[in-house]
XYZ file of N, CA, C and O in Angstrom:
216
model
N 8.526 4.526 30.731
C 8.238 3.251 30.118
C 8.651 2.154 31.097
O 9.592 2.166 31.890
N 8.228 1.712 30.990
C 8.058 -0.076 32.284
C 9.106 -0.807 31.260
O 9.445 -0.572 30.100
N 9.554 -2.057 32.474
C 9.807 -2.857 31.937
C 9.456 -3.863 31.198
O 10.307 -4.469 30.549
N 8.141 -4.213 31.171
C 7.515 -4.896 30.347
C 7.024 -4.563 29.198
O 6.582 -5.345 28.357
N 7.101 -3.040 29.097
C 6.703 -2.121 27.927
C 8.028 -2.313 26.880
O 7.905 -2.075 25.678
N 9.228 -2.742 27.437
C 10.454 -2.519 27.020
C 10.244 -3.991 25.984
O 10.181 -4.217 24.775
N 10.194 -4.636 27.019
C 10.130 -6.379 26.170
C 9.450 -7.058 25.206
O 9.779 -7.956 24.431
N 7.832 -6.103 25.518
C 7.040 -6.713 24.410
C 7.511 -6.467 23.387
O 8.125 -5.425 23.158
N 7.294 -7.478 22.487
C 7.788 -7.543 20.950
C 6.960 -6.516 19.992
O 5.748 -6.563 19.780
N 7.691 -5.781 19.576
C 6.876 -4.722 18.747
C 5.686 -5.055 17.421
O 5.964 -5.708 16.415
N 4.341 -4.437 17.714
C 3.427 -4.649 16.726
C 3.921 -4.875 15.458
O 4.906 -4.394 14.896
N 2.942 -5.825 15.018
C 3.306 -5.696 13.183
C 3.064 -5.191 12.453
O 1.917 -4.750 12.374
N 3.751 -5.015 11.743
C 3.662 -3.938 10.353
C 2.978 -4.080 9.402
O 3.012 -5.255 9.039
N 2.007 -3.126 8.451
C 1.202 -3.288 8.075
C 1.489 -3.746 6.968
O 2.538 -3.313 6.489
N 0.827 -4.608 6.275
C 1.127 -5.311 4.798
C 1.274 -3.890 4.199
O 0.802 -2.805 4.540
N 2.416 -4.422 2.787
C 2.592 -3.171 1.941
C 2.196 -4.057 0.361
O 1.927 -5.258 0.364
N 2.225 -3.219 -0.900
C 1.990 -3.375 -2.041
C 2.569 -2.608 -2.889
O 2.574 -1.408 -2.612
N 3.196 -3.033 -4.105
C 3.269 -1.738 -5.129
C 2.626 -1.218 -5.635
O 1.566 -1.805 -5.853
N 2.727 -0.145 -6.050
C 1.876 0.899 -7.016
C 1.925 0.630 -8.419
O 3.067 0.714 -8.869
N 0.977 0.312 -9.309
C 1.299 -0.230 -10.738
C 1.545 0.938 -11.506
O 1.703 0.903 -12.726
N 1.589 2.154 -10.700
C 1.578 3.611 -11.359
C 3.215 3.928 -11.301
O 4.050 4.113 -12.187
N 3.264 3.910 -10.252
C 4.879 4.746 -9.539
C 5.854 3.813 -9.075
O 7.046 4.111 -9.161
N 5.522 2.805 -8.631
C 6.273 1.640 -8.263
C 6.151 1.654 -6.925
O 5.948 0.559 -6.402
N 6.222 2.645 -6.195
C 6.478 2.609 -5.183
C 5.893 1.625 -3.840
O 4.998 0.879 -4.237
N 6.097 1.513 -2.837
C 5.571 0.808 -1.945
C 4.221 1.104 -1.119
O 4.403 1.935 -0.230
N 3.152 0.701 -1.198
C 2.262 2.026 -0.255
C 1.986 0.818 0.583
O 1.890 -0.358 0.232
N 1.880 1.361 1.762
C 0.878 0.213 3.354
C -0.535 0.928 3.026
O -1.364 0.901 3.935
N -0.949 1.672 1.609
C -2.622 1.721 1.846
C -2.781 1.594 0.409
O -3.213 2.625 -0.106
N -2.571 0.682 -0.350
C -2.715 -0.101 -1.438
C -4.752 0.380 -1.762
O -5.526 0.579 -0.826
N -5.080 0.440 -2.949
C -6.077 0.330 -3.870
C -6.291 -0.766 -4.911
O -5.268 -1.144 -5.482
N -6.863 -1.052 -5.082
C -7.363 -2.125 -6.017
C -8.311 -1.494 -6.986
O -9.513 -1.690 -6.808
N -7.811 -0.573 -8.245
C -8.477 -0.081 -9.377
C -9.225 -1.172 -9.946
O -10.444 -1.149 -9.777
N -8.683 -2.179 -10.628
C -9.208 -2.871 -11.244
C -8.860 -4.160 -10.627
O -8.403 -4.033 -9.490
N -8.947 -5.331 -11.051
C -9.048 -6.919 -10.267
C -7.528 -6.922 -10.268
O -7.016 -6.571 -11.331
N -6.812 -7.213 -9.392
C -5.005 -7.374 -9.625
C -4.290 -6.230 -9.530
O -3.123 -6.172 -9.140
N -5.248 -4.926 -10.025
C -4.354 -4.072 -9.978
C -4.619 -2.734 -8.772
O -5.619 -2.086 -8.462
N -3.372 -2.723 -8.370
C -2.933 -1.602 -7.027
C -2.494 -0.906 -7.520
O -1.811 -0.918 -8.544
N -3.022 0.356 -6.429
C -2.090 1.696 -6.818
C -2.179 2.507 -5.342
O -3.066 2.232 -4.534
N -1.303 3.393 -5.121
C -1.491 4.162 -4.057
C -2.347 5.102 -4.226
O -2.608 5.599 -5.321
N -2.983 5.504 -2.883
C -3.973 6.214 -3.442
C -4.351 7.807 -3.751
O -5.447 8.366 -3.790
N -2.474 8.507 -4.033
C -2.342 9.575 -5.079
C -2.685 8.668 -6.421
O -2.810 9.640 -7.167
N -2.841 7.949 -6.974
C -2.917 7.543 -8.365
C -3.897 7.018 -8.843
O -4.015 6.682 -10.021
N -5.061 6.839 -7.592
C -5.991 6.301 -8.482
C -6.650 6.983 -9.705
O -7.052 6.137 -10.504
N -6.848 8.080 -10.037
C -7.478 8.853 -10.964
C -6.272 8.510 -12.266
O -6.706 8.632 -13.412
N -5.346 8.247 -12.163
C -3.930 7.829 -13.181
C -4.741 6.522 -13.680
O -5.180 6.398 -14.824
N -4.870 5.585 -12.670
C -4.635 3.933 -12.774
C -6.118 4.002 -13.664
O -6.292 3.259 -14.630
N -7.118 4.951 -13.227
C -8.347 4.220 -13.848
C -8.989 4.999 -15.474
O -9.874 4.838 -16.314
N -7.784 5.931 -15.138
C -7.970 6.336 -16.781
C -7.097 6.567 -17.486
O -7.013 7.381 -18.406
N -6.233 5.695 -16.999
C -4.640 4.989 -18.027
C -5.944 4.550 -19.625
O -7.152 4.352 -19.756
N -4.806 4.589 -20.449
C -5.177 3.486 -21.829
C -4.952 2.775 -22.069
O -3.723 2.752 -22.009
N -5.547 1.329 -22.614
C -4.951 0.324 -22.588
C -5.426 -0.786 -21.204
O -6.150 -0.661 -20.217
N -4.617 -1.828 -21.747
C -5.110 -3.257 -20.591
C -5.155 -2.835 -19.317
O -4.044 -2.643 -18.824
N -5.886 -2.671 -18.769
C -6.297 -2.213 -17.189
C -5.242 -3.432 -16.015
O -4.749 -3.140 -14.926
N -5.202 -4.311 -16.495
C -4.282 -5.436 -15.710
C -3.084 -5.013 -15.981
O -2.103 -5.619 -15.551
C-alpha cells in the first residue's frame, strides 16, 4: 500500500434503514409499501402482515 493509499480518506458508507419487521439496520433497505422498509429477508413478512401496511 502507498502512501497516498494510506491518506485518502476512506469511502462512504452506504446509507442504512430500519426494518419495520425486525428492527434491525439493513444498508439494502426495501420499500414494501410507501414509507415502509424492510430488509430484504422480510419482504414476504412486510407484504402479507395484517393490518395498516404503514
Amino acid at each position: 500500500m502507498t502512501v497516498e493509499g494510506l491518506l485518502r480518506p476512506p469511502p462512504p458508507k452506504p446509507p442504512t434503514a430500519e426494518c419495520r419487521v425486525c428492527g434491525r439496520s439493513t444498508t439494502a433497505p426495501v420499500e414494501v409499501h410507501p414509507g415502509h422498509l424492510t430488509c430484504p429477508e422480510h419482504i414476504l413478512d412486510a407484504l402479507t402482515a395484517p393490518g395498516d401496511p404503514a
